[in-house]
Short mmCIF file of C-alpha atoms and ligand atoms in Angstrom, two decimals:
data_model
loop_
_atom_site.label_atom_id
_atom_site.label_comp_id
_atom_site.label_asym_id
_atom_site.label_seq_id
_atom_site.Cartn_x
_atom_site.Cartn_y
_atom_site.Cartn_z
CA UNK A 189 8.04 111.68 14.51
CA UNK A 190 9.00 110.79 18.18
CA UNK A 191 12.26 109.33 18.55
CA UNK A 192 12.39 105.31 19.00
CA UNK A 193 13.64 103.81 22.02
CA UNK A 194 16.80 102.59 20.49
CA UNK A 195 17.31 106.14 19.27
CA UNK A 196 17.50 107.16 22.76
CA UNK A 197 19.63 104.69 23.74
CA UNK A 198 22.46 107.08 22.43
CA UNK A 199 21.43 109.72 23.98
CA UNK A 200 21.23 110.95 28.55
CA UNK A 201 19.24 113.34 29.84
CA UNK A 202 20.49 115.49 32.89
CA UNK A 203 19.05 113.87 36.08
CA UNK A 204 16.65 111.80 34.24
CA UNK A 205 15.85 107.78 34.17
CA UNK A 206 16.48 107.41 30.43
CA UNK A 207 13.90 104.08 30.61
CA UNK A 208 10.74 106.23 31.76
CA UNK A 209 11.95 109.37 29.48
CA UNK A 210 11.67 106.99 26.67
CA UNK A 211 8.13 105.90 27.03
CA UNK A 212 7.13 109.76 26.84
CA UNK A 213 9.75 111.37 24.93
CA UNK A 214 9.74 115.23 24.81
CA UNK A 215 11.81 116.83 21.63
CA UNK A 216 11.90 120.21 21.30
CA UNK A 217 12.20 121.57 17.53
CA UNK A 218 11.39 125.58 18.14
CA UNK A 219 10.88 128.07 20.04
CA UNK A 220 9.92 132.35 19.99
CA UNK A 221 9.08 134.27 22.77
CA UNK A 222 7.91 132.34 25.54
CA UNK A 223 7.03 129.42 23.69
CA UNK A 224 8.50 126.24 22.81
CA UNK A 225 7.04 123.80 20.04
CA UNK A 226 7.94 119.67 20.29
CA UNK A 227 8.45 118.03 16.90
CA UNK A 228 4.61 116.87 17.27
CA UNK A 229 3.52 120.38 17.37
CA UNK A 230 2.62 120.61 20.74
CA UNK A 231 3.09 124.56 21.97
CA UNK A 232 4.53 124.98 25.35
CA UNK A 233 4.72 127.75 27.55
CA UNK A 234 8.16 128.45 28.74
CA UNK A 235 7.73 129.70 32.48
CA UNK A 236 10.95 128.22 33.71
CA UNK A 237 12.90 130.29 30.62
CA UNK A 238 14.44 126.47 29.68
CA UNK A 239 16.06 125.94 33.00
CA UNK A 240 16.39 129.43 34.51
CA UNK A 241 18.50 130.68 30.96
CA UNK A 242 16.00 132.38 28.70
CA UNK A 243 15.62 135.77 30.80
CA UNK A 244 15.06 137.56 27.46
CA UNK A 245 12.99 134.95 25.61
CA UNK A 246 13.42 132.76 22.76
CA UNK A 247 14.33 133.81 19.38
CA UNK A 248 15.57 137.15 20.00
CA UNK A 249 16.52 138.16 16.22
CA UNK A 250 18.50 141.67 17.97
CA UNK A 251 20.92 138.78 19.64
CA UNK A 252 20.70 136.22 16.79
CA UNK A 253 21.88 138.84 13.88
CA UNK A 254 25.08 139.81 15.84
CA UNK A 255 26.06 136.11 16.70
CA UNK A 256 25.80 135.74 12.96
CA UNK A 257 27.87 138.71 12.48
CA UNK A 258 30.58 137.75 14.76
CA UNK A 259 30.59 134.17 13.34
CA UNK A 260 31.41 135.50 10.19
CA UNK A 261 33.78 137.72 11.72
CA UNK A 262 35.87 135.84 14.22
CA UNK A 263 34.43 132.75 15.72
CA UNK A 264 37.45 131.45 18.44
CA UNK A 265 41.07 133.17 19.52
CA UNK A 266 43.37 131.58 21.23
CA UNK A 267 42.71 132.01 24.82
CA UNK A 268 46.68 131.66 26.33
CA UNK A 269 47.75 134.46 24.21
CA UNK A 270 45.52 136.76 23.41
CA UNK A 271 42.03 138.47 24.28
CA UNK A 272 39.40 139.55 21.55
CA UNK A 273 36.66 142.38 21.05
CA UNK A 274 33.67 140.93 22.38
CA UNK A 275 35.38 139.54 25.46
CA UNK A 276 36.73 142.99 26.41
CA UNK A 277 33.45 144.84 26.02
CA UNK A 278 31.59 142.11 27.77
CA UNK A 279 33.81 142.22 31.15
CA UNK A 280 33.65 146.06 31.14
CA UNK A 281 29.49 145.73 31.04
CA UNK A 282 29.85 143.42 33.74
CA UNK A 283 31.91 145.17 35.79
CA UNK A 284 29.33 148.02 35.17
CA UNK A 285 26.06 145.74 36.05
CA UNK A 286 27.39 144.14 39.42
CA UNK A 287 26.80 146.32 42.33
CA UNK A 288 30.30 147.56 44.53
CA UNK A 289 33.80 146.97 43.17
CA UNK A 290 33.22 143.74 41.37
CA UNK A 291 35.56 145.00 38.78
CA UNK A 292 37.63 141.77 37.77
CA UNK A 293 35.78 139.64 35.31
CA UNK A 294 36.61 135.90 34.63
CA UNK A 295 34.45 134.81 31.72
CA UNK A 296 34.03 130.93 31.72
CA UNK A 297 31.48 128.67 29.97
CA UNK A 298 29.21 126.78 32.65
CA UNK A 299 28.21 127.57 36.32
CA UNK A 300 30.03 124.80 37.73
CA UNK A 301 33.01 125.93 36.22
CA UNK A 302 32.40 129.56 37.72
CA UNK A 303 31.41 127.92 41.20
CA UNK A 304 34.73 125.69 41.37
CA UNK A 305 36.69 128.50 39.78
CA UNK A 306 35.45 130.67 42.20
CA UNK A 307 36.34 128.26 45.27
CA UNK A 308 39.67 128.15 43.99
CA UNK A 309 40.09 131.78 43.78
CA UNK A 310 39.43 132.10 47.17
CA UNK A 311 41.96 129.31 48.58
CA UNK A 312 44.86 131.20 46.05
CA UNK A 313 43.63 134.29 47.29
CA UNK A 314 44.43 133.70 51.13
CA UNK A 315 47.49 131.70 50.01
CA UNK A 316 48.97 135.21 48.35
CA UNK A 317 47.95 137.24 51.12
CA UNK A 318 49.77 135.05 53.76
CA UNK A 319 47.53 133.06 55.33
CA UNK A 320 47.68 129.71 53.14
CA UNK A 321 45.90 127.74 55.78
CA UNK A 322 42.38 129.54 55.08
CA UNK A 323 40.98 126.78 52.22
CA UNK A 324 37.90 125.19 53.93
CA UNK A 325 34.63 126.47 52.31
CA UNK A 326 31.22 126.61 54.22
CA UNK A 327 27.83 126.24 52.27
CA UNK A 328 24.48 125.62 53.20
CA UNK A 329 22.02 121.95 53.33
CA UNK A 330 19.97 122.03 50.28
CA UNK A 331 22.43 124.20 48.88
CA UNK A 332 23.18 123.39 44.63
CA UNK A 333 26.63 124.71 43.02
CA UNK A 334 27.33 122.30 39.98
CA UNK A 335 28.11 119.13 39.04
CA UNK A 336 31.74 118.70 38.94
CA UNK A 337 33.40 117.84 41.87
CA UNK A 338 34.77 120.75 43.71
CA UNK A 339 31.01 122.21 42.95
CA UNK A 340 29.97 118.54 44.58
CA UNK A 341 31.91 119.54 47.30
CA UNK A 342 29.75 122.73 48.13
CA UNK A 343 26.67 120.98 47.20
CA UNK A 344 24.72 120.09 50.20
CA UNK A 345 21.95 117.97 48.57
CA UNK A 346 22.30 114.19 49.03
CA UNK A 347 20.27 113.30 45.89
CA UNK A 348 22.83 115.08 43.70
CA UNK A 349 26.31 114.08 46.01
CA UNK A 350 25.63 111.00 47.82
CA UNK A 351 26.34 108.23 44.80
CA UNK A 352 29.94 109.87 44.12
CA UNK A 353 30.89 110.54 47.60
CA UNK A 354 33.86 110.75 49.71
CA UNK A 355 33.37 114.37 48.40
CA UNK A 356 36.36 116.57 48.30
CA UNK A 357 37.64 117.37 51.64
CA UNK A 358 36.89 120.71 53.40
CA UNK A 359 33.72 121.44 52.71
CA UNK A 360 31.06 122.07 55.94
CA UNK A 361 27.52 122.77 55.59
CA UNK A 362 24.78 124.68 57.92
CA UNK A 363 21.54 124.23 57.84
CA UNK A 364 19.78 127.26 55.12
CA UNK A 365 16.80 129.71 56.02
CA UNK A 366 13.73 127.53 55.46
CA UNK A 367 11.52 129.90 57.64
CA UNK A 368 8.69 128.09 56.89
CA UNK A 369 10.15 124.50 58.52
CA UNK A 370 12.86 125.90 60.78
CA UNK A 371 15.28 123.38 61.44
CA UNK A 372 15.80 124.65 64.72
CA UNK A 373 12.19 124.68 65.72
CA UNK A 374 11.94 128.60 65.87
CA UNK A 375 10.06 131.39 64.51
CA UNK A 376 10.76 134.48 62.77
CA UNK A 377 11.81 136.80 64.24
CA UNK A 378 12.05 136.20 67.87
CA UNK A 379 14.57 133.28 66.15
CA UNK A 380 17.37 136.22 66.49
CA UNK A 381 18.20 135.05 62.60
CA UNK A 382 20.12 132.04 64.39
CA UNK A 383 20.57 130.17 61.39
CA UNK A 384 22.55 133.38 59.75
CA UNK A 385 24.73 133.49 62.78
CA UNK A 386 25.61 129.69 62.56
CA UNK A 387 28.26 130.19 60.19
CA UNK A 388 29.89 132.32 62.45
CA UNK A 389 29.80 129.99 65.06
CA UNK A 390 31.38 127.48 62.28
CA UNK A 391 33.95 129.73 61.67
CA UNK A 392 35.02 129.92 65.38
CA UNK A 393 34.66 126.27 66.12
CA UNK A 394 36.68 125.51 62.84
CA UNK A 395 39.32 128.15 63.48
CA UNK A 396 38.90 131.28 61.05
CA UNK A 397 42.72 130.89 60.02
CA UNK A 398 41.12 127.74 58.33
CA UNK A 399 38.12 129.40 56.29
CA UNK A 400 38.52 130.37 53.30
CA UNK A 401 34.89 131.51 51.75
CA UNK A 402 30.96 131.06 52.37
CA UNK A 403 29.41 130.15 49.21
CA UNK A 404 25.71 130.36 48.81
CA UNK A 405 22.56 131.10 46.67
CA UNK A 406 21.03 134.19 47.55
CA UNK A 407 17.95 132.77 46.92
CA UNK A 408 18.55 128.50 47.24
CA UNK A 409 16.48 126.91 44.08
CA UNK A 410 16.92 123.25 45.57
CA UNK A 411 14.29 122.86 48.52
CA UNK A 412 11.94 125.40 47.10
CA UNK A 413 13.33 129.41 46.27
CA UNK A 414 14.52 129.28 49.88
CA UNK A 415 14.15 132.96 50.06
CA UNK A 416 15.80 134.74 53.02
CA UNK A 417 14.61 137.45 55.33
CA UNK A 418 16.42 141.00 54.76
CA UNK A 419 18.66 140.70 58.00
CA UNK A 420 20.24 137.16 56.95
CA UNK A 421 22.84 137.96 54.02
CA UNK A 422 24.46 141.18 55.92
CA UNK A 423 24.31 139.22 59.11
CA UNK A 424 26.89 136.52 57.00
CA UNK A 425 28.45 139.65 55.26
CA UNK A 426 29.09 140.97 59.10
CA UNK A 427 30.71 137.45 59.96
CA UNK A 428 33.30 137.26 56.94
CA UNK A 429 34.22 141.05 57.69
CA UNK A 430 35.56 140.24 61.34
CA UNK A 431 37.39 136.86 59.74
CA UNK A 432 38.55 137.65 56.89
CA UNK A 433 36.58 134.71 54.66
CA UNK A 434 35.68 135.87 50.99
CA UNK A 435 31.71 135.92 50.46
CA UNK A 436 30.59 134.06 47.36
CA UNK A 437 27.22 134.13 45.61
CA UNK A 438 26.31 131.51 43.44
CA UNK A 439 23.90 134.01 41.46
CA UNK A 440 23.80 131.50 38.75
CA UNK A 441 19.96 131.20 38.92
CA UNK A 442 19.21 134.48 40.62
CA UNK A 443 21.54 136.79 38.12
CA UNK A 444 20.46 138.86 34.92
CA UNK A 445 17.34 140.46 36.26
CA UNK A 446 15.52 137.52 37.57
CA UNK A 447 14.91 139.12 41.27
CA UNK A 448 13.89 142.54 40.25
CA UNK A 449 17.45 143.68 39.92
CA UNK A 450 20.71 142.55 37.60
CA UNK A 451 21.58 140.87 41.00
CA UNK A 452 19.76 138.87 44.20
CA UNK A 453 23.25 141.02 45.43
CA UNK A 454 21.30 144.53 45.01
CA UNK A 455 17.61 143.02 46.01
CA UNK A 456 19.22 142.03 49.26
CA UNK A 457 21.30 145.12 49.58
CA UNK A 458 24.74 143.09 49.91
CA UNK A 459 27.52 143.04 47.89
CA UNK A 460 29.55 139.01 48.50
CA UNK A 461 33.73 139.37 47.07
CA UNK A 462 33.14 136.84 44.60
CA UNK A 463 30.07 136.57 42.11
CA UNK A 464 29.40 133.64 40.32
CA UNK A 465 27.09 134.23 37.36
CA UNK A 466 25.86 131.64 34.49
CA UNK A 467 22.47 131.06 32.65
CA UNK A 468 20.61 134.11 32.21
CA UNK A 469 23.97 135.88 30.71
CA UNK A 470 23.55 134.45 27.57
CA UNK A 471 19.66 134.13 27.33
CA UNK A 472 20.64 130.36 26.16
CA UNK A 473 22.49 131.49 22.92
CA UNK A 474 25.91 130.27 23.95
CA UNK A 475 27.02 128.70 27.12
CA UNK A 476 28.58 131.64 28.94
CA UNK A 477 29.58 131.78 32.58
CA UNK A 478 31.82 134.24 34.61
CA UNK A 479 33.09 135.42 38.15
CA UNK A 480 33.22 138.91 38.50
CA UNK A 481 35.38 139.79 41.92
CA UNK A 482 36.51 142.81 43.69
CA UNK A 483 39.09 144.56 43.93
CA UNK A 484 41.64 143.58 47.28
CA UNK A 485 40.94 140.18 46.04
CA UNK A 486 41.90 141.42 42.02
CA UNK A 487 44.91 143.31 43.54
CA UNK A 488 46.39 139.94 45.12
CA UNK A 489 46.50 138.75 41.40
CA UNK A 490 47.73 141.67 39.56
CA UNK A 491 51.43 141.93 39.64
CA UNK A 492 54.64 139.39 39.81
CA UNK A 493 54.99 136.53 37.34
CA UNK A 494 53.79 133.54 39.41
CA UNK A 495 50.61 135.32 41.14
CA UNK A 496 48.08 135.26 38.36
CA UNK A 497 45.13 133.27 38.45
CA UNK A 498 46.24 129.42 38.15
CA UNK A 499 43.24 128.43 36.09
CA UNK A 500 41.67 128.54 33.09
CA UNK A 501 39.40 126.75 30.40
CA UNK A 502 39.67 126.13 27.24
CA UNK A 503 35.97 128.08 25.88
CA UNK A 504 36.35 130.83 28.83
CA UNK A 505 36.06 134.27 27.28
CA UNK A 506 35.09 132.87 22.72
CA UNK A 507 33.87 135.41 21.18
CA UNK A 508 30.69 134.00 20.60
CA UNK A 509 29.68 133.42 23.74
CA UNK A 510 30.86 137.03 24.76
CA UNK A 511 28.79 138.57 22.09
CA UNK A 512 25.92 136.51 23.32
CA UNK A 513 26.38 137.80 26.85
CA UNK A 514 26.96 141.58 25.54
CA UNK A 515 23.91 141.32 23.37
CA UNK A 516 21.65 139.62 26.57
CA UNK A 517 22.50 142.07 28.93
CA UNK A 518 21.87 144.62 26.45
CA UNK A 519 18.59 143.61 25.83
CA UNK A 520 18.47 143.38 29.96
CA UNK A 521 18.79 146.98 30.26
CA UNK A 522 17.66 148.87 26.73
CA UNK A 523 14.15 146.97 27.73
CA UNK A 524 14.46 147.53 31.35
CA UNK A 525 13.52 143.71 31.87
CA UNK A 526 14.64 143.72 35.97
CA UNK A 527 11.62 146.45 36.33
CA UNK A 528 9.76 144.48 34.23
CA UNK A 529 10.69 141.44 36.34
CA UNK A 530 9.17 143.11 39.52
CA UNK A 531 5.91 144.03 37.39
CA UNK A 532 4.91 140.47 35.92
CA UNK A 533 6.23 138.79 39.62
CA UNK A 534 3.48 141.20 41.25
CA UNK A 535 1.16 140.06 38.92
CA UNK A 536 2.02 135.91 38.96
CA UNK A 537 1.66 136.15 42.97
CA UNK A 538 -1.33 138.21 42.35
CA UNK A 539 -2.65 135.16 40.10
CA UNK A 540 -1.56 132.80 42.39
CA UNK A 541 -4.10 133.36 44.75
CA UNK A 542 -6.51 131.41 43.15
CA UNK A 543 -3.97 128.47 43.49
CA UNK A 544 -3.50 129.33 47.26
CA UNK A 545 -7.44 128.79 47.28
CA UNK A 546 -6.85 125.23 46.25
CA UNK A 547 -6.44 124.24 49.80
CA UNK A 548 -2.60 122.60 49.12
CA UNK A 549 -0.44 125.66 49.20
CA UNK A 550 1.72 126.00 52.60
CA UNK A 551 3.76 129.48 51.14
CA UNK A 552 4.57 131.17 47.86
CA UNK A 553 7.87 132.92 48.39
CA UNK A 554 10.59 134.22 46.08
CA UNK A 555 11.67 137.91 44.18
CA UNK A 556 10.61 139.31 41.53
CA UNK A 557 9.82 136.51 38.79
CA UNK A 558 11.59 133.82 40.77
CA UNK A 559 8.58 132.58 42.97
CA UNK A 560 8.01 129.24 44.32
CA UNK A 561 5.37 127.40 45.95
CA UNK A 562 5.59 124.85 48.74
CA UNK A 563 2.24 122.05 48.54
CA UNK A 564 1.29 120.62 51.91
CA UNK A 565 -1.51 118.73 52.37
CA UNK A 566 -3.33 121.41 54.83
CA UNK A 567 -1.79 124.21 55.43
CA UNK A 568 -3.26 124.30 59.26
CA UNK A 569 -0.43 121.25 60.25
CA UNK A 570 2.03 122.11 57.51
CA UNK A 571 2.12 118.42 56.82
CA UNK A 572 3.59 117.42 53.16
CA UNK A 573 2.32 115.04 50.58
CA UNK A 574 3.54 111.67 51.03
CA UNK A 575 4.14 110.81 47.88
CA UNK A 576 5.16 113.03 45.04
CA UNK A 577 2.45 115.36 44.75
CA UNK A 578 4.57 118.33 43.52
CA UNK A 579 6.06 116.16 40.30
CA UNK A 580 2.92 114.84 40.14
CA UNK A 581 1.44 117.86 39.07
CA UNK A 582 4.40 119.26 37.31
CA UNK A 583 4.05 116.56 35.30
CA UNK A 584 0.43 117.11 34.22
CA UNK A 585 1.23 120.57 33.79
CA UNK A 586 3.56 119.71 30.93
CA UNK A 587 1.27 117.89 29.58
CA UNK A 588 -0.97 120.46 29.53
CA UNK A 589 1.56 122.57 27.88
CA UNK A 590 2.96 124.40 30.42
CA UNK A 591 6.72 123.92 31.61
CA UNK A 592 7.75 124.53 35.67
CA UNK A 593 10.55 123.12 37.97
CA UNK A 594 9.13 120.77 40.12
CA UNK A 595 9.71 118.68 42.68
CA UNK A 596 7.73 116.29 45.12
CA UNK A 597 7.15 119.09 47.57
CA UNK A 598 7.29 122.54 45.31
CA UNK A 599 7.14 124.02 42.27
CA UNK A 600 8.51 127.23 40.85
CA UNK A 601 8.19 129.70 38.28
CA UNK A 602 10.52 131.36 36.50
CA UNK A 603 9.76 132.31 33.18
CA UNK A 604 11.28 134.72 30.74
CA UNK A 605 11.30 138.47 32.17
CA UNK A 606 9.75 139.31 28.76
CA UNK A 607 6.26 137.32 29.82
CA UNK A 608 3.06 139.23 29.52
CA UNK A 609 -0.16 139.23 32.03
CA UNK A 610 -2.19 137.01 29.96
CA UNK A 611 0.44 134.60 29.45
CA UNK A 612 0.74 134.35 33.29
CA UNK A 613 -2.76 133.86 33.70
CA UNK A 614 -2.85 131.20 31.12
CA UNK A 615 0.07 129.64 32.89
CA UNK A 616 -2.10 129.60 36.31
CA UNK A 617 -5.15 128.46 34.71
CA UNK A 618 -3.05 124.99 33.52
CA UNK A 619 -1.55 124.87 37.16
CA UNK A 620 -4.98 125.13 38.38
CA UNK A 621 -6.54 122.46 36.57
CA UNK A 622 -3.26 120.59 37.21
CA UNK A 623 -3.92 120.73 40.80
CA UNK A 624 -7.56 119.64 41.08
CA UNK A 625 -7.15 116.66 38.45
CA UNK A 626 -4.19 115.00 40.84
CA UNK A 627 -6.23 115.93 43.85
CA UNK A 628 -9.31 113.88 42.33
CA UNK A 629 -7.29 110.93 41.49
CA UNK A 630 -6.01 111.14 44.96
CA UNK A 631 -9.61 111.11 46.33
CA UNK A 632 -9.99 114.66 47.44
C1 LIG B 826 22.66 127.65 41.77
C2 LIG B 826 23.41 126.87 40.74
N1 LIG B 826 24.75 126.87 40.75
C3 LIG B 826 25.47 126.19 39.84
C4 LIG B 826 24.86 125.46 38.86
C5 LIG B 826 25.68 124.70 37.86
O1 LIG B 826 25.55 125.30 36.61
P1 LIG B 826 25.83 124.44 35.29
O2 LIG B 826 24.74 123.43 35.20
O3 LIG B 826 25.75 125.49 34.20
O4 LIG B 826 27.18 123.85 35.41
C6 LIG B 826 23.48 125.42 38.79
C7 LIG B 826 22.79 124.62 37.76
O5 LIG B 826 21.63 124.34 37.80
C8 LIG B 826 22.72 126.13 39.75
O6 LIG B 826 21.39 126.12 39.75
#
């Protein structure tokens, strides 16, 4: 039975008026695979993997007998004094999975705690290496890295920070590398990748003995899988070379496989100092989160009483949530999902042709099974939907039985890496019909 609207009265959903969610509740009770069931019985076809979490699908029994194993085995230790198994075995396979010398592993529970944590790594990093004046962060417009404030701080989309600005101070944004709407009017490439070189010419007109780190999403979710071309991210690796500013990726969304690789970090071909990683690591079976960093920033840390990391949380690093990692990433490479990630993405864009044939579609970009499409209302003038068209359908795709990230002028698909062909279809055949319906009541 669907909950009653005074039940969900107790009860608030991320991002969400609680009023409308209440006239069409959505309850989850199950899931396996790729599929979710409500408490009505309604199946639904995971192709967002929850919110960009279940790389390795739902109900995983592998993952689920050894979190019942270390349950009954050790379930918390006391994180000032001590370490435990899991923890240890999990930073090592880290260490092993990121690309370069990403070697130091700081396993936390959420990405906004690895995004702020990571922020604040940076600022004590330059503070220990004798230039504490380098603290100011540059991210991008459009940019999302958490909800808590420092993350806020980084965040450059007004929907999310506007209502709790003034923002912490030191953050400065550029615009990101929306090809497809340059906000500088040009085209690629005779654009000379301008918008990569802008935060270089932030950095000089800042003062580089006042920067302390770029953070940004290889791939930016918010605005529509903003996906870069190959010369941007070493153009920006380039910059914070010659200025000493530590590179962050907020991988968060693009980790564990999701781009064709563990890493957007080793699609791109460039390694950041700081990795922020979240989501995927756990496949959703215990909030897990970590920065893995390399090693001239580790060796600032490793040494005198007084230089260690000044942070820490209370759930970084529970065994639980370790073995949940170990046991994901496990599953990440024992089934070779990041090939299989390239395979089924092939296939989706493949698929989504017949969408493209709709008449609405302005670009599908993206990696491996991290693909997005951008609606206009004719691709000839690029123009976008007035009002809502992309939630609009997203919408009646759920309904449908079919779950996406949408918003009014994209959507995006980004199911579990485990997804076969005729699931995909399936899952283009809804988005299809999802597309012509609103288009009808729209009078086309
Ligand atoms: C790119 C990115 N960074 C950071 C975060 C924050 O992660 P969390 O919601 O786990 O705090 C998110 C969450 O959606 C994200 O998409």
């Amino acid at each position: 039975m669907l909950p009653s609207e005074q039940d969900l009265r107790h009860i608030v959903l991320d991002l969400r008026q609680m009023k409308s969610f209440a006239q069409d509740p959505l309850v989850i009770e199950r899931a396996d695979g790729v599929w979710y069931w409500d408490t009505e019985g309604h199946k639904i076809l995971d192709c967002l993997s929850g919110i960009f979490v279940a790389n390795v699908g739902h109900n995983n029994r592998r993952i689920i007998e050894a979190l019942k194993a270390q349950l009954d085995r050790l379930a918390f230790a006391p994180p000032l004094h001590a370490t435990n198994l899991p923890a240890l075995e999990l930073a090592k396979l880290v260490a092993e999975v990121t690309p370069g010398d990403l070697d130091t592993v700081k396993l936390l529970s959420g990405g906004s705690e690895a995004t702020e944590a990571a922020m604040k790594l940076a600022r004590q990093y330059h503070r220990q290496t004798g230039n504490p004046a380098k603290y100011k962060v540059i991210a991008r417009y459009l940019g999302y890295h958490g909800a808590t404030m420092g993350a806020l701080g980084a965040t450059g989309t007004p929907a999310r920070k506007t209502v709790f600005e003034p923002a912490l101070e030191g953050f400065l944004h550029v615009p990101p590398p929306t090809c497809y709407r340059c906000p500088y009017g040009l085209t690629y490439s005779s654009c000379n990748l301008l918008c990569a070189h802008m935060f270089e010419q932030v950095i000089e007109g800042e003062g580089a003995s006042t920067i302390s780190a770029i953070i940004l999403e290889p791939i930016g979710n918010t605005g529509g899988i903003i996906t870069p071309p190959d010369e941007y991210l070493p153009i920006i690796r380039d910059a914070c070379d010659r200025h000493n500013v530590l590179l962050i990726f907020d991988e968060i969304i693009t980790g564990f496989g999701r781009t064709g690789n563990m890493f957007a970090a080793q699609t791109f071909g460039v390694t950041p100092d700081i990795l922020c990683m979240g989501k995927g690591m756990s496949g959703g079976y215990a909030p897990l989160a970590a920065l893995a960093y390399c090693d001239r920033v580790a060796d600032a840390f490793w040494g005198e009483e007084g230089t260690e990391f000044a942070h820490g949380h209370t759930y970084g690093g529970n065994p639980i949530s370790a073995t949940a990692g170990l046991m994901s990433i496990r599953e990440i490479l024992d089934r070779n999902l990041c090939q299989r990630a390239l395979e089924m993405g092939a296939c989706l864009r493949e698929e989504l042709k017949r969408i493209e044939a709709l008449g609405v579609v302005g670009e599908i970009r993206g990696k491996g099974l991290l693909l997005g499409i951008e609606f206009v209302q004719d691709p000839a003038t690029r123009q976008q939907f007035d009002n809502r068209f992309g939630v609009a359908v997203g919408n009646r795709a759920l309904r449908k039985g079919v779950l996406l990230r949408y918003d009014p002028h994209w959507l995006a698909f980004a199911p579990p890496l485990i997804i076969e062909r005729e699931q995909l279809v399936h899952a283009v055949d809804l988005l299809g019909e999802s597309i012509l319906e609103e288009l009808k009541e729209r009078g086309r």
